[in-house]
PDB file of C-alpha atoms in Angstrom:
ATOM      1  CA  MET Q   1     154.295  77.992 101.412  1.00 57.00           C
ATOM      2  CA  ASN Q   2     154.793  77.415 105.238  1.00 68.00           C
ATOM      3  CA  LEU Q   3     152.010  78.880 107.543  1.00 71.00           C
ATOM      4  CA  ASP Q   4     152.651  80.108 110.953  1.00 66.00           C
ATOM      5  CA  PHE Q   5     149.797  80.686 113.335  1.00 71.00           C
ATOM      6  CA  SER Q   6     152.135  81.549 116.218  1.00 72.00           C
ATOM      7  CA  ILE Q   7     151.224  85.175 115.841  1.00 76.00           C
ATOM      8  CA  PHE Q   8     147.712  84.564 116.832  1.00 81.00           C
ATOM      9  CA  ASN Q   9     148.058  85.435 120.772  1.00 82.00           C
ATOM     10  CA  TRP Q  10     146.021  87.552 123.101  1.00 84.00           C
ATOM     11  CA  ASN Q  11     147.521  90.978 122.153  1.00 85.00           C
ATOM     12  CA  LEU Q  12     146.858  90.416 118.437  1.00 85.00           C
ATOM     13  CA  ILE Q  13     143.123  89.307 119.102  1.00 88.00           C
ATOM     14  CA  GLN Q  14     142.797  92.378 121.375  1.00 89.00           C
ATOM     15  CA  ASN Q  15     144.186  94.758 119.083  1.00 88.00           C
ATOM     16  CA  PHE Q  16     143.002  93.828 115.840  1.00 91.00           C
ATOM     17  CA  ILE Q  17     140.236  91.233 116.105  1.00 93.00           C
ATOM     18  CA  LEU Q  18     137.877  92.528 118.932  1.00 94.00           C
ATOM     19  CA  LYS Q  19     137.273  96.051 117.702  1.00 92.00           C
ATOM     20  CA  GLY Q  20     136.284  94.452 114.307  1.00 94.00           C
ATOM     21  CA  LEU Q  21     133.944  91.690 115.993  1.00 95.00           C
ATOM     22  CA  TRP Q  22     132.384  94.320 118.096  1.00 96.00           C
ATOM     23  CA  PHE Q  23     131.298  96.070 115.016  1.00 96.00           C
ATOM     24  CA  SER Q  24     130.133  93.262 113.243  1.00 96.00           C
ATOM     25  CA  VAL Q  25     128.072  92.244 116.223  1.00 97.00           C
ATOM     26  CA  MET Q  26     126.823  95.715 116.967  1.00 97.00           C
ATOM     27  CA  LEU Q  27     125.828  95.963 112.969  1.00 97.00           C
ATOM     28  CA  THR Q  28     124.004  92.789 113.113  1.00 97.00           C
ATOM     29  CA  VAL Q  29     122.011  93.612 116.145  1.00 97.00           C
ATOM     30  CA  LEU Q  30     120.977  97.049 115.086  1.00 97.00           C
ATOM     31  CA  ALA Q  31     120.084  95.828 111.351  1.00 97.00           C
ATOM     32  CA  THR Q  32     118.140  93.161 113.029  1.00 97.00           C
ATOM     33  CA  ALA Q  33     116.136  95.123 115.385  1.00 97.00           C
ATOM     34  CA  GLY Q  34     115.500  98.000 112.512  1.00 97.00           C
ATOM     35  CA  GLY Q  35     114.979  95.348 109.942  1.00 96.00           C
ATOM     36  CA  VAL Q  36     112.396  93.450 112.060  1.00 95.00           C
ATOM     37  CA  PHE Q  37     110.536  96.811 112.849  1.00 96.00           C
ATOM     38  CA  PHE Q  38     110.491  98.139 109.583  1.00 97.00           C
ATOM     39  CA  GLY Q  39     110.039  94.711 107.895  1.00 96.00           C
ATOM     40  CA  THR Q  40     106.700  94.134 110.046  1.00 94.00           C
ATOM     41  CA  VAL Q  41     105.522  97.846 108.811  1.00 95.00           C
ATOM     42  CA  LEU Q  42     106.091  96.679 105.350  1.00 96.00           C
ATOM     43  CA  ALA Q  43     104.298  93.496 105.863  1.00 95.00           C
ATOM     44  CA  LEU Q  44     101.225  95.327 107.413  1.00 93.00           C
ATOM     45  CA  MET Q  45     101.194  97.523 104.443  1.00 94.00           C
ATOM     46  CA  ARG Q  46     101.304  94.783 102.203  1.00 94.00           C
ATOM     47  CA  LEU Q  47      98.358  92.904 103.807  1.00 91.00           C
ATOM     48  CA  SER Q  48      96.315  95.977 104.427  1.00 88.00           C
ATOM     49  CA  GLY Q  49      94.159  95.499 101.308  1.00 86.00           C
ATOM     50  CA  GLN Q  50      94.691  99.079 100.315  1.00 90.00           C
ATOM     51  CA  LYS Q  51      96.546  99.574  97.076  1.00 93.00           C
ATOM     52  CA  TRP Q  52      97.786 103.005  98.061  1.00 94.00           C
ATOM     53  CA  LEU Q  53      99.799 100.995 100.951  1.00 94.00           C
ATOM     54  CA  ASP Q  54     100.470  97.675  99.071  1.00 95.00           C
ATOM     55  CA  ALA Q  55     102.140  98.890  95.954  1.00 95.00           C
ATOM     56  CA  PRO Q  56     104.748 101.157  97.194  1.00 96.00           C
ATOM     57  CA  ALA Q  57     105.685  98.488  99.852  1.00 96.00           C
ATOM     58  CA  ALA Q  58     105.723  95.715  97.354  1.00 96.00           C
ATOM     59  CA  LEU Q  59     107.928  97.784  95.105  1.00 97.00           C
ATOM     60  CA  TYR Q  60     110.145  98.678  97.793  1.00 97.00           C
ATOM     61  CA  VAL Q  61     110.680  94.970  98.824  1.00 96.00           C
ATOM     62  CA  ASN Q  62     111.051  93.700  95.212  1.00 96.00           C
ATOM     63  CA  VAL Q  63     113.634  96.236  94.281  1.00 95.00           C
ATOM     64  CA  MET Q  64     115.558  95.303  97.373  1.00 95.00           C
ATOM     65  CA  ARG Q  65     115.321  91.787  97.070  1.00 94.00           C
ATOM     66  CA  SER Q  66     116.450  92.269  93.244  1.00 94.00           C
ATOM     67  CA  VAL Q  67     119.638  94.031  94.086  1.00 94.00           C
ATOM     68  CA  PRO Q  68     122.889  92.853  95.490  1.00 94.00           C
ATOM     69  CA  LEU Q  69     123.602  93.989  98.821  1.00 94.00           C
ATOM     70  CA  VAL Q  70     126.986  95.175  98.095  1.00 93.00           C
ATOM     71  CA  MET Q  71     125.524  97.668  95.306  1.00 93.00           C
ATOM     72  CA  VAL Q  72     123.298  98.916  98.058  1.00 93.00           C
ATOM     73  CA  ILE Q  73     126.129  99.263 100.473  1.00 95.00           C
ATOM     74  CA  LEU Q  74     128.319 101.249  97.562  1.00 93.00           C
ATOM     75  CA  TRP Q  75     125.204 103.429  96.258  1.00 92.00           C
ATOM     76  CA  PHE Q  76     124.462 104.878  99.706  1.00 92.00           C
ATOM     77  CA  PHE Q  77     127.961 105.481 100.741  1.00 93.00           C
ATOM     78  CA  LEU Q  78     128.950 107.181  97.653  1.00 91.00           C
ATOM     79  CA  LEU Q  79     125.664 108.851  96.263  1.00 90.00           C
ATOM     80  CA  VAL Q  80     124.172 110.297  99.575  1.00 88.00           C
ATOM     81  CA  PRO Q  81     127.128 112.490 100.544  1.00 88.00           C
ATOM     82  CA  LEU Q  82     126.793 114.071  97.024  1.00 88.00           C
ATOM     83  CA  VAL Q  83     123.272 114.810  97.918  1.00 87.00           C
ATOM     84  CA  ILE Q  84     123.424 116.323 101.416  1.00 87.00           C
ATOM     85  CA  GLY Q  85     127.117 117.593 100.601  1.00 85.00           C
ATOM     86  CA  ARG Q  86     128.874 115.960 103.407  1.00 86.00           C
ATOM     87  CA  PRO Q  87     130.330 112.511 104.260  1.00 85.00           C
ATOM     88  CA  ILE Q  88     128.480 110.141 106.344  1.00 87.00           C
ATOM     89  CA  GLY Q  89     131.166 107.913 107.600  1.00 89.00           C
ATOM     90  CA  ALA Q  90     131.481 103.974 106.680  1.00 92.00           C
ATOM     91  CA  GLU Q  91     130.063 102.691 109.912  1.00 92.00           C
ATOM     92  CA  TYR Q  92     126.709 104.991 109.893  1.00 92.00           C
ATOM     93  CA  SER Q  93     126.251 104.107 106.131  1.00 94.00           C
ATOM     94  CA  ALA Q  94     126.672 100.612 106.913  1.00 95.00           C
ATOM     95  CA  VAL Q  95     123.913 100.455 109.718  1.00 95.00           C
ATOM     96  CA  VAL Q  96     121.326 102.558 107.517  1.00 94.00           C
ATOM     97  CA  THR Q  97     122.333 100.288 104.429  1.00 96.00           C
ATOM     98  CA  PHE Q  98     121.934  96.918 106.282  1.00 97.00           C
ATOM     99  CA  THR Q  99     118.677  98.023 108.169  1.00 97.00           C
ATOM    100  CA  ALA Q 100     117.086  99.317 104.838  1.00 96.00           C
ATOM    101  CA  PHE Q 101     117.879  96.149 102.937  1.00 96.00           C
ATOM    102  CA  GLU Q 102     117.252  93.716 105.712  1.00 96.00           C
ATOM    103  CA  ALA Q 103     113.964  95.224 106.268  1.00 97.00           C
ATOM    104  CA  ALA Q 104     112.752  93.877 102.557  1.00 96.00           C
ATOM    105  CA  TYR Q 105     113.433  90.347 103.825  1.00 96.00           C
ATOM    106  CA  PHE Q 106     112.109  90.311 107.291  1.00 97.00           C
ATOM    107  CA  SER Q 107     109.090  91.838 105.585  1.00 96.00           C
ATOM    108  CA  GLU Q 108     108.480  88.656 103.736  1.00 95.00           C
ATOM    109  CA  ILE Q 109     109.200  86.571 106.538  1.00 95.00           C
ATOM    110  CA  MET Q 110     106.685  88.409 108.905  1.00 94.00           C
ATOM    111  CA  ARG Q 111     103.984  88.390 106.189  1.00 93.00           C
ATOM    112  CA  ALA Q 112     104.259  84.705 105.921  1.00 92.00           C
ATOM    113  CA  GLY Q 113     104.158  84.521 109.841  1.00 90.00           C
ATOM    114  CA  ILE Q 114     101.083  86.506 109.885  1.00 90.00           C
ATOM    115  CA  GLN Q 115      99.368  84.566 107.280  1.00 89.00           C
ATOM    116  CA  SER Q 116     100.208  81.277 108.888  1.00 86.00           C
ATOM    117  CA  ILE Q 117      97.821  82.498 111.901  1.00 85.00           C
ATOM    118  CA  PRO Q 118      94.294  80.934 111.206  1.00 84.00           C
ATOM    119  CA  ARG Q 119      91.691  83.007 110.510  1.00 80.00           C
ATOM    120  CA  GLY Q 120      89.471  82.075 113.245  1.00 81.00           C
ATOM    121  CA  GLN Q 121      91.882  83.682 115.668  1.00 79.00           C
ATOM    122  CA  VAL Q 122      91.305  86.846 114.000  1.00 75.00           C
ATOM    123  CA  PHE Q 123      87.554  86.781 114.040  1.00 79.00           C
ATOM    124  CA  ALA Q 124      87.825  85.642 117.659  1.00 79.00           C
ATOM    125  CA  GLY Q 125      89.708  89.011 118.427  1.00 78.00           C
ATOM    126  CA  GLN Q 126      87.171  90.909 116.395  1.00 77.00           C
ATOM    127  CA  ALA Q 127      84.322  89.337 118.426  1.00 82.00           C
ATOM    128  CA  VAL Q 128      85.470  90.516 121.637  1.00 82.00           C
ATOM    129  CA  GLY Q 129      85.349  94.108 120.380  1.00 79.00           C
ATOM    130  CA  MET Q 130      89.468  94.282 119.495  1.00 82.00           C
ATOM    131  CA  THR Q 131      90.214  96.854 116.999  1.00 80.00           C
ATOM    132  CA  TYR Q 132      92.417  95.884 113.982  1.00 76.00           C
ATOM    133  CA  GLY Q 133      95.606  97.447 115.725  1.00 79.00           C
ATOM    134  CA  GLN Q 134      94.569  95.823 119.101  1.00 84.00           C
ATOM    135  CA  ASN Q 135      93.878  92.431 117.514  1.00 84.00           C
ATOM    136  CA  MET Q 136      97.183  92.484 115.513  1.00 84.00           C
ATOM    137  CA  LYS Q 137      99.380  93.682 118.619  1.00 85.00           C
ATOM    138  CA  LEU Q 138      97.791  91.475 120.930  1.00 85.00           C
ATOM    139  CA  VAL Q 139      96.528  88.243 119.120  1.00 85.00           C
ATOM    140  CA  ILE Q 140      98.425  88.101 115.474  1.00 88.00           C
ATOM    141  CA  LEU Q 141     101.693  89.561 115.860  1.00 88.00           C
ATOM    142  CA  PRO Q 142     103.059  87.450 118.860  1.00 87.00           C
ATOM    143  CA  GLN Q 143     102.160  84.304 117.361  1.00 87.00           C
ATOM    144  CA  ALA Q 144     103.544  85.074 113.941  1.00 87.00           C
ATOM    145  CA  ILE Q 145     106.785  86.294 115.716  1.00 87.00           C
ATOM    146  CA  ARG Q 146     106.925  82.982 117.671  1.00 86.00           C
ATOM    147  CA  ASN Q 147     106.243  80.802 114.508  1.00 85.00           C
ATOM    148  CA  MET Q 148     108.658  82.730 112.263  1.00 89.00           C
ATOM    149  CA  LEU Q 149     111.367  82.927 115.084  1.00 90.00           C
ATOM    150  CA  PRO Q 150     113.686  80.019 113.724  1.00 90.00           C
ATOM    151  CA  VAL Q 151     113.443  81.882 110.273  1.00 92.00           C
ATOM    152  CA  LEU Q 152     114.371  85.151 111.673  1.00 93.00           C
ATOM    153  CA  LEU Q 153     117.172  84.040 113.597  1.00 94.00           C
ATOM    154  CA  THR Q 154     118.371  82.245 110.291  1.00 94.00           C
ATOM    155  CA  GLN Q 155     118.061  85.535 108.697  1.00 95.00           C
ATOM    156  CA  THR Q 156     120.089  87.128 111.256  1.00 96.00           C
ATOM    157  CA  ILE Q 157     122.846  84.381 110.812  1.00 96.00           C
ATOM    158  CA  ILE Q 158     122.883  85.292 107.136  1.00 96.00           C
ATOM    159  CA  LEU Q 159     123.065  89.041 108.102  1.00 96.00           C
ATOM    160  CA  PHE Q 160     126.198  88.511 110.515  1.00 97.00           C
ATOM    161  CA  GLN Q 161     127.784  86.945 107.340  1.00 95.00           C
ATOM    162  CA  ASP Q 162     127.038  89.783 105.093  1.00 96.00           C
ATOM    163  CA  THR Q 163     128.505  92.047 107.397  1.00 95.00           C
ATOM    164  CA  SER Q 164     131.810  91.191 105.992  1.00 94.00           C
ATOM    165  CA  LEU Q 165     130.711  93.292 102.733  1.00 95.00           C
ATOM    166  CA  VAL Q 166     131.341  96.347 104.481  1.00 95.00           C
ATOM    167  CA  TYR Q 167     134.966  95.898 103.885  1.00 87.00           C
ATOM    168  CA  ALA Q 168     134.155  97.637 100.541  1.00 89.00           C
ATOM    169  CA  ILE Q 169     133.701 100.693 102.037  1.00 93.00           C
ATOM    170  CA  GLY Q 170     136.472 100.560 104.383  1.00 90.00           C
ATOM    171  CA  ALA Q 171     134.646 100.095 107.842  1.00 93.00           C
ATOM    172  CA  TYR Q 172     136.436  98.210 110.534  1.00 94.00           C
ATOM    173  CA  ASP Q 173     134.580  94.887 110.880  1.00 95.00           C
ATOM    174  CA  LEU Q 174     135.712  91.438 111.695  1.00 95.00           C
ATOM    175  CA  LEU Q 175     137.059  90.678 108.329  1.00 94.00           C
ATOM    176  CA  LYS Q 176     138.902  94.021 108.324  1.00 94.00           C
ATOM    177  CA  GLY Q 177     140.399  93.510 111.712  1.00 94.00           C
ATOM    178  CA  PHE Q 178     142.060  90.025 110.500  1.00 94.00           C
ATOM    179  CA  GLU Q 179     143.143  91.867 107.377  1.00 93.00           C
ATOM    180  CA  THR Q 180     144.739  94.434 108.984  1.00 93.00           C
ATOM    181  CA  ALA Q 181     146.618  92.091 111.506  1.00 92.00           C
ATOM    182  CA  GLY Q 182     147.498  90.109 108.208  1.00 91.00           C
ATOM    183  CA  LYS Q 183     149.271  93.249 107.003  1.00 90.00           C
ATOM    184  CA  THR Q 184     150.941  94.144 110.208  1.00 89.00           C
ATOM    185  CA  PHE Q 185     152.763  90.887 110.657  1.00 87.00           C
ATOM    186  CA  GLY Q 186     153.136  89.933 107.112  1.00 88.00           C
ATOM    187  CA  ARG Q 187     150.894  86.917 107.247  1.00 87.00           C
ATOM    188  CA  PRO Q 188     147.809  87.446 105.181  1.00 89.00           C
ATOM    189  CA  MET Q 189     147.330  83.980 104.330  1.00 90.00           C
ATOM    190  CA  GLU Q 190     147.125  82.722 107.968  1.00 90.00           C
ATOM    191  CA  THR Q 191     144.834  85.705 109.006  1.00 92.00           C
ATOM    192  CA  TYR Q 192     142.404  85.005 106.095  1.00 92.00           C
ATOM    193  CA  LEU Q 193     142.327  81.223 106.935  1.00 93.00           C
ATOM    194  CA  MET Q 194     141.807  81.910 110.458  1.00 93.00           C
ATOM    195  CA  ALA Q 195     139.022  84.250 109.698  1.00 95.00           C
ATOM    196  CA  ALA Q 196     137.056  81.777 107.595  1.00 94.00           C
ATOM    197  CA  VAL Q 197     137.313  79.413 110.645  1.00 95.00           C
ATOM    198  CA  VAL Q 198     136.074  82.290 112.825  1.00 95.00           C
ATOM    199  CA  TYR Q 199     133.197  82.945 110.611  1.00 96.00           C
ATOM    200  CA  PHE Q 200     132.398  79.090 110.168  1.00 96.00           C
ATOM    201  CA  VAL Q 201     132.465  78.514 114.220  1.00 96.00           C
ATOM    202  CA  ILE Q 202     130.371  81.685 114.909  1.00 96.00           C
ATOM    203  CA  CYS Q 203     127.750  80.760 112.340  1.00 96.00           C
ATOM    204  CA  PHE Q 204     128.043  76.828 112.699  1.00 96.00           C
ATOM    205  CA  SER Q 205     127.253  77.200 116.769  1.00 96.00           C
ATOM    206  CA  LEU Q 206     124.283  79.631 115.920  1.00 95.00           C
ATOM    207  CA  SER Q 207     122.708  77.551 113.265  1.00 94.00           C
ATOM    208  CA  ALA Q 208     122.714  74.602 115.802  1.00 94.00           C
ATOM    209  CA  ILE Q 209     121.122  76.840 118.459  1.00 93.00           C
ATOM    210  CA  VAL Q 210     118.445  77.787 115.840  1.00 92.00           C
ATOM    211  CA  LYS Q 211     117.777  74.007 114.949  1.00 90.00           C
ATOM    212  CA  ARG Q 212     117.527  73.207 118.697  1.00 89.00           C
ATOM    213  CA  LEU Q 213     114.868  75.968 119.109  1.00 85.00           C
ATOM    214  CA  HIS Q 214     112.933  75.011 116.027  1.00 81.00           C
ATOM    215  CA  LYS Q 215     112.561  71.570 117.435  1.00 82.00           C
ATOM    216  CA  LYS Q 216     111.212  73.004 120.753  1.00 79.00           C
ATOM    217  CA  ILE Q 217     108.709  75.489 118.859  1.00 74.00           C
ATOM    218  CA  ALA Q 218     107.627  72.374 117.158  1.00 65.00           C
ATOM    219  CA  ILE Q 219     106.863  70.438 120.043  1.00 55.00           C
ATOM    220  CA  ILE Q 220     105.048  73.211 121.472  1.00 54.00           C
ATOM    221  CA  ARG Q 221     102.799  73.564 118.402  1.00 55.00           C
TER     222      ARG Q 221
END
């Protein structure tokens, strides 16, 4: 089979690829922001020492981490419209599903980061009269986020790779853009190969940046 990559020009990129790339990046950013926020809430619930908070948070995290993401995507996309009586759209469904799913993973990352802070700093905050909330907000969480930043960014890279799974519900992500271009120009093999190259370049470059950041954080410590 002869491969022809001459079809890749600016018009193809502009009309097919950039639209999908924009959605993949937007989904990654929104799911990361929401995942970190809700993941932090879940982590605090698990560390609260209160069983009525710890138990549901632990159940949620364990269930989400035990189910394949593509199944969660399909369940939400197919079942929620049956419950509410109207379709919700592939893009909106993807954002909600990814945020809910990633919250479980970011929760464990944040929990590990919070537990990595020496207890002496917690006691120091209490000694100067800080409440639990003030101590967590001003002393613990900033250090935990800094310590876990390389891990958080690594999980974000994995999240970007996983955005290709929205292909299952027809959302127009980066992979869908390449597939559409392949069908339009009758060159599916070339477009799928180029999609693999683009995903590799983006993720490899981001991983290299994370490694450098990890070294800098290690030096600061």
